[in-house]
XYZ file of C-alpha atoms in Angstrom:
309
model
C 12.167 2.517 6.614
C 14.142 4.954 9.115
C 16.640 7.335 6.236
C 19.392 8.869 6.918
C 20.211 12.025 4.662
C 18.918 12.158 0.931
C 16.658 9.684 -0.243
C 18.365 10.045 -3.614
C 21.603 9.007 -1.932
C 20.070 5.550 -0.254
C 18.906 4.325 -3.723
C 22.642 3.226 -4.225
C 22.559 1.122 -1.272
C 19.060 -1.050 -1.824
C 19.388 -2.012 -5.513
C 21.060 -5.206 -4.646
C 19.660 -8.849 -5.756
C 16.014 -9.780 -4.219
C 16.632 -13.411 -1.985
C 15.317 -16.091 -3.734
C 12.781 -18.441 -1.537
C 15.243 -20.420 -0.429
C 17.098 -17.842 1.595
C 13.928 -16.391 2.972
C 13.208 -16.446 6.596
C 10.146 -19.452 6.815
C 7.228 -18.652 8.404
C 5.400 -22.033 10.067
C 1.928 -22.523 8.385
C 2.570 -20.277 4.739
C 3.124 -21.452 1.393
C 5.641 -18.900 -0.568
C 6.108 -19.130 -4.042
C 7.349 -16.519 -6.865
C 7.018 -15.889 -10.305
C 6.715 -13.395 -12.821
C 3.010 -12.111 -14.314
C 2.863 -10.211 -17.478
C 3.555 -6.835 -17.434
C 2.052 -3.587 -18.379
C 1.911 -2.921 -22.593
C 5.709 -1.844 -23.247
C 6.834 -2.730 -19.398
C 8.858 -5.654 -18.069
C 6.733 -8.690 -16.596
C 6.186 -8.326 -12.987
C 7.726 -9.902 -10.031
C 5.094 -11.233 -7.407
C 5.374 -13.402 -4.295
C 2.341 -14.993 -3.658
C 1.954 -16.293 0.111
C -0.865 -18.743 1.020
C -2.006 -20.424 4.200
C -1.144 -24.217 4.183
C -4.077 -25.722 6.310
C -7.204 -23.904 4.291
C -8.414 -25.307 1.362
C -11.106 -23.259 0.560
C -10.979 -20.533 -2.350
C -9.574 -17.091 -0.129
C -9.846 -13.534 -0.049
C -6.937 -12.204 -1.831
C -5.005 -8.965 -1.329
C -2.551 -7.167 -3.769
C 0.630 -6.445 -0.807
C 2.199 -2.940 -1.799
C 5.588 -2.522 0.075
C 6.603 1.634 0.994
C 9.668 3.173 0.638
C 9.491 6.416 -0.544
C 8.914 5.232 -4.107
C 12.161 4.762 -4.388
C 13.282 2.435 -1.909
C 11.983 -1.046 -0.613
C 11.033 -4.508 -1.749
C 9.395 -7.661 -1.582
C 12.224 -8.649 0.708
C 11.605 -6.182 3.644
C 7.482 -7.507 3.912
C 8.140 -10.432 3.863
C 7.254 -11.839 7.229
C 4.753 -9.246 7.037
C 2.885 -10.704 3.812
C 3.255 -13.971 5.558
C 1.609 -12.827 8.731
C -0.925 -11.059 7.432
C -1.876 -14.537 5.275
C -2.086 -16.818 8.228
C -3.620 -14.426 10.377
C -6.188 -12.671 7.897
C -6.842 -16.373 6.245
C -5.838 -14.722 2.761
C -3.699 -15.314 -0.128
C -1.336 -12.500 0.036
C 0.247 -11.380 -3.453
C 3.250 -8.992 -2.858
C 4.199 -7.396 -5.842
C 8.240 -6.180 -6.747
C 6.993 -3.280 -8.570
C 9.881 -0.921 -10.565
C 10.913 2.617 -8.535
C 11.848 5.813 -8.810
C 14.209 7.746 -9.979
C 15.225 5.187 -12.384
C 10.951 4.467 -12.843
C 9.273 7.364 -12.620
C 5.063 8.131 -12.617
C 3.565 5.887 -13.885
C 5.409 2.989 -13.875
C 4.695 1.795 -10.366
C 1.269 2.378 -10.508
C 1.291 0.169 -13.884
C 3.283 -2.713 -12.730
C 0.744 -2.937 -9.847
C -1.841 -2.523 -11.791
C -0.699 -5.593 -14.114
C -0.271 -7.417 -10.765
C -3.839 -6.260 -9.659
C -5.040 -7.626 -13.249
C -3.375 -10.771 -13.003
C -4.440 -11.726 -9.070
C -8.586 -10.868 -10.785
C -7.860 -13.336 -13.854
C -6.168 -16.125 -12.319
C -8.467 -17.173 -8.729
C -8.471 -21.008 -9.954
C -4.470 -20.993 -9.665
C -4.275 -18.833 -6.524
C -7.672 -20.577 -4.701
C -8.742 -16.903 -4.333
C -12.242 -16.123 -4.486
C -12.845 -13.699 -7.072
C -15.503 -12.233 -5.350
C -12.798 -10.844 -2.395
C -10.332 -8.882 -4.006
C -8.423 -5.898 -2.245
C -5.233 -3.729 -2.002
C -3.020 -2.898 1.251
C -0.314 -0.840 1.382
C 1.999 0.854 3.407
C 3.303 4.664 3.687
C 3.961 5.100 -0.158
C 2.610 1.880 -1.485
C -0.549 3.453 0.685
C -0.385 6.044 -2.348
C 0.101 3.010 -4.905
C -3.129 1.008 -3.210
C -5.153 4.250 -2.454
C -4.309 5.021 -6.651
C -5.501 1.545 -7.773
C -9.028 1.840 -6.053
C -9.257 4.974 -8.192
C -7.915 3.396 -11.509
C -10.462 0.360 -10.959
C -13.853 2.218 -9.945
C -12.910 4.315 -13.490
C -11.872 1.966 -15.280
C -14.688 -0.265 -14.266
C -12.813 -3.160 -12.659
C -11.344 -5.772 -10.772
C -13.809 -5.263 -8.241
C -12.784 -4.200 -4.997
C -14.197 -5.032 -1.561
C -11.718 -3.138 0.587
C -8.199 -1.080 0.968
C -5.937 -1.030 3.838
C -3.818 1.936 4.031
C -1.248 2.085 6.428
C 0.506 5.752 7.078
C -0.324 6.294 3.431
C 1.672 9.062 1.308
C -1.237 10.621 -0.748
C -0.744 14.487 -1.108
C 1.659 16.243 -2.679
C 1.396 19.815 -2.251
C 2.169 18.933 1.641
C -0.049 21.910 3.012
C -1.065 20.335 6.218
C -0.860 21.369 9.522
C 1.527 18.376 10.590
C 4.183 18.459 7.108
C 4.308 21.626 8.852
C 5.320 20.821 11.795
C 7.273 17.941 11.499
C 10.373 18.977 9.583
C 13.111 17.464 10.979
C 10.999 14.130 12.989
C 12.994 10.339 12.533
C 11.798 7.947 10.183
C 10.108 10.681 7.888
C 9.769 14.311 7.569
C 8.895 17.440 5.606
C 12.648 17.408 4.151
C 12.012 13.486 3.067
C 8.513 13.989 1.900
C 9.150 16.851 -0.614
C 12.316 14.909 -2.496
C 10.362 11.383 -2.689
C 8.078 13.243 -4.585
C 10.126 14.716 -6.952
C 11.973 11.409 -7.474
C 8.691 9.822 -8.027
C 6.521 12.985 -10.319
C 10.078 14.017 -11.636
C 11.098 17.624 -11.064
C 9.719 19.170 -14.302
C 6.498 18.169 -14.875
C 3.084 20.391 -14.114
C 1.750 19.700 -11.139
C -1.103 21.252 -11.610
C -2.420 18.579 -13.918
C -1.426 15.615 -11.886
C -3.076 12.546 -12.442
C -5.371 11.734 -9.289
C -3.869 8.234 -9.338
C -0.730 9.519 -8.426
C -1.710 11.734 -5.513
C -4.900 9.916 -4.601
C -5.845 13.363 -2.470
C -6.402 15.736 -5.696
C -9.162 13.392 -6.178
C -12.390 15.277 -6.051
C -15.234 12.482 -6.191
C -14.327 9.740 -3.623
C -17.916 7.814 -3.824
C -17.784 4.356 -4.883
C -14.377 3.132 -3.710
C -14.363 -0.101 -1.573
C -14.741 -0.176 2.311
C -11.214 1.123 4.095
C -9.337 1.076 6.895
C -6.760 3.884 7.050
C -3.810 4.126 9.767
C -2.191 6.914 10.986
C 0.863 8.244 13.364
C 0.541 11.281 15.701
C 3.849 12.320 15.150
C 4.033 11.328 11.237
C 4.126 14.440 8.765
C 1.773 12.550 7.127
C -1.044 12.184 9.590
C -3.144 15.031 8.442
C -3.452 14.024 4.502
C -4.238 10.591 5.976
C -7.024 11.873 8.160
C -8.605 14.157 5.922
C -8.705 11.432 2.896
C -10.523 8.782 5.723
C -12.904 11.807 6.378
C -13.797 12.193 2.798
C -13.741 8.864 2.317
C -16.536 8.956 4.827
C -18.327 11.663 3.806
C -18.355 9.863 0.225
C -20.299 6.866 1.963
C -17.701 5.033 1.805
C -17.285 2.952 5.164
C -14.186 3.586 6.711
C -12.215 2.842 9.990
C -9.923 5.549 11.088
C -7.422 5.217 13.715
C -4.335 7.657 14.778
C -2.521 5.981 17.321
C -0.633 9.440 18.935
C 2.954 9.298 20.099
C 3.708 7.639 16.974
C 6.309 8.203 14.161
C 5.815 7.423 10.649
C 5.304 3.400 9.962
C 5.124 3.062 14.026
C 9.037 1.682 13.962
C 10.652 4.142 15.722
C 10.297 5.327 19.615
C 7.020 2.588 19.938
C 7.764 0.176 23.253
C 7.180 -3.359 21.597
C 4.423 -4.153 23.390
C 2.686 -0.826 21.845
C 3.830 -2.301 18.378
C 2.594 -5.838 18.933
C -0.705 -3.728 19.571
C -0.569 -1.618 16.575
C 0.293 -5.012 14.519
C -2.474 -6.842 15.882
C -5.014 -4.055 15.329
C -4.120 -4.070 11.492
C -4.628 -7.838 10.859
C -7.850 -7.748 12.386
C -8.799 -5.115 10.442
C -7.546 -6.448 7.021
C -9.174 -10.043 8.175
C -12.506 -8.240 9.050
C -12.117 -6.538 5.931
C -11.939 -9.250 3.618
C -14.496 -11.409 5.202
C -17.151 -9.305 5.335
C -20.551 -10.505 4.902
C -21.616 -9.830 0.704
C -24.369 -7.847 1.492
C -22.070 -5.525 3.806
C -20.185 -4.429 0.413
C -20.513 -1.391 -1.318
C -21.735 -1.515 -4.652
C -20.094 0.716 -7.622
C -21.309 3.994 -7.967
C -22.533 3.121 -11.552
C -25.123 0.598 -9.828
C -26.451 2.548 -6.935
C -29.912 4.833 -7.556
């Protein structure tokens, strides 16, 4: 989402009322429906959109849909036509969740709400027509952070199960020491100057960062092994591109399968200076991986860490 000035001073200006189904753009072939799941202990319920394919009948892979934004912009409202897309064409029920932001919400009341949503998608296949079995997050630029967070929350906390994360220019470090937060300090769409104050909306400006949570910035993690298979997304011109390559890396050096792909010439989210037919490319190249992703053959999963010799 291209921003203009301080993030802090955009809030104002997407806080307004979610559209109700009714006013949403239709997308031939998908199923929409809303409702609220219970929340987090002490927390609100949770908003979710839940998008399905209309002609399949059979239980479907389902994936938790984690809008960006900063952590403090975005909603349910801007993917949309993405979560709908990504249901026909990945052959998935698609659960979007309208989780609470910063600076009003923040760390960790994102995470939780998505982590209520995540809970919620795991208990209820019958009513969805998911398939327990095929569970997994997606998420773009910071709800990459959210989803990368989540696969970290359930290997520790032992569940849902997870057979794969899509990260898509995802926001995972925040001590933004790489080579390209370096470099790109002034770039459109996102930059050094953006990066540093979504983070304090998001961590607040007082607290230690030296004992951040790992589920917050999924990079301080230090053991990556026995997160699900992952496809990870980058852009060449993106102050973000490094944290995003070197978390793939160690994702792969973890076992952990992985698909890596920086597409160069490329700004953060690939929305800005990317001819449309380099886009359509991009898009296309991200559905196939989430639908490869979630229909991968059982025995092409990998197993917790607990159950591996």
């Amino acid at each position: 989402m291209p921003v203009e000035g301080r993030l802090v001073d955009a809030v104002a200006d997407h806080r307004g009322r979610l559209l109700t189904i009714a006013e949403l753009p239709p997308v031939p072939g998908v199923d929409v429906r809303e409702r609220l799941v219970p929340g987090p202990p002490g927390g609100p319920d949770v908003r979710v959109r839940v998008y399905r394919p209309r002609a399949e009948q059979a239980a479907l892979p389902a994936v938790l849909w984690i809008h960006g934004g900063g952590f403090c912009l975005g909603n349910v409202d801007s993917v949309h036509v993405g979560a709908a897309q990504a249901a026909l064409h990945a052959r998935a029920v698609v659960v979007a969740v309208s989780y609470r932001l910063a600076p009003e919400h923040p760390y960790p009341a994102g995470l939780d709400d998505c982590w209520a949503a995540l809970e919620w998608i795991a208990g209820h296949p019958g009513e969805l027509g998911a398939d327990p079995a095929r569970l997994a997050v997606a998420g773009a630029s910071s709800g990459g952070a959210l989803a990368a967070g989540l696969t970290l929350l359930a290997r520790d906390r032992g569940g849902p199960a997870l057979c794969f994360q899509h990260l898509s220019t995802p926001v995972l470090d925040d001590r933004l020491t790489t080579a390209s937060m370096a470099a790109y300090t002034d770039t459109p769409v996102w930059n050094r100057r953006l990066a540093e104050e979504s983070w304090q909306l998001y961590l607040g400006e007082d607290g230690p960062r030296d004992r951040l949570p790992v589920y917050a910035a999924p990079a301080r993690a230090g053991d990556l092994s026995g997160l699900p298979p992952a496809y990870v997304s980058t852009a060449g011109l993106d102050p973000l591109r490094d944290e995003g390559l070197s978390y793939g890396l160690r994702l792969a050096e973890a076992g952990v399968p992985v698909e890596l792909h920086n597409f160069p010439g490329a700004y953060h989210a690939f929305v800005d200076g990317v001819p449309p037919e380099e886009q359509q490319r991009i898009g296309i190249e991200h559905v196939t991986a989430l639908r490869t992703g979630l229909h991968r053959p059982a025995a092409d999963r990998v197993r917790p860490a607990a159950d591996r010799v």
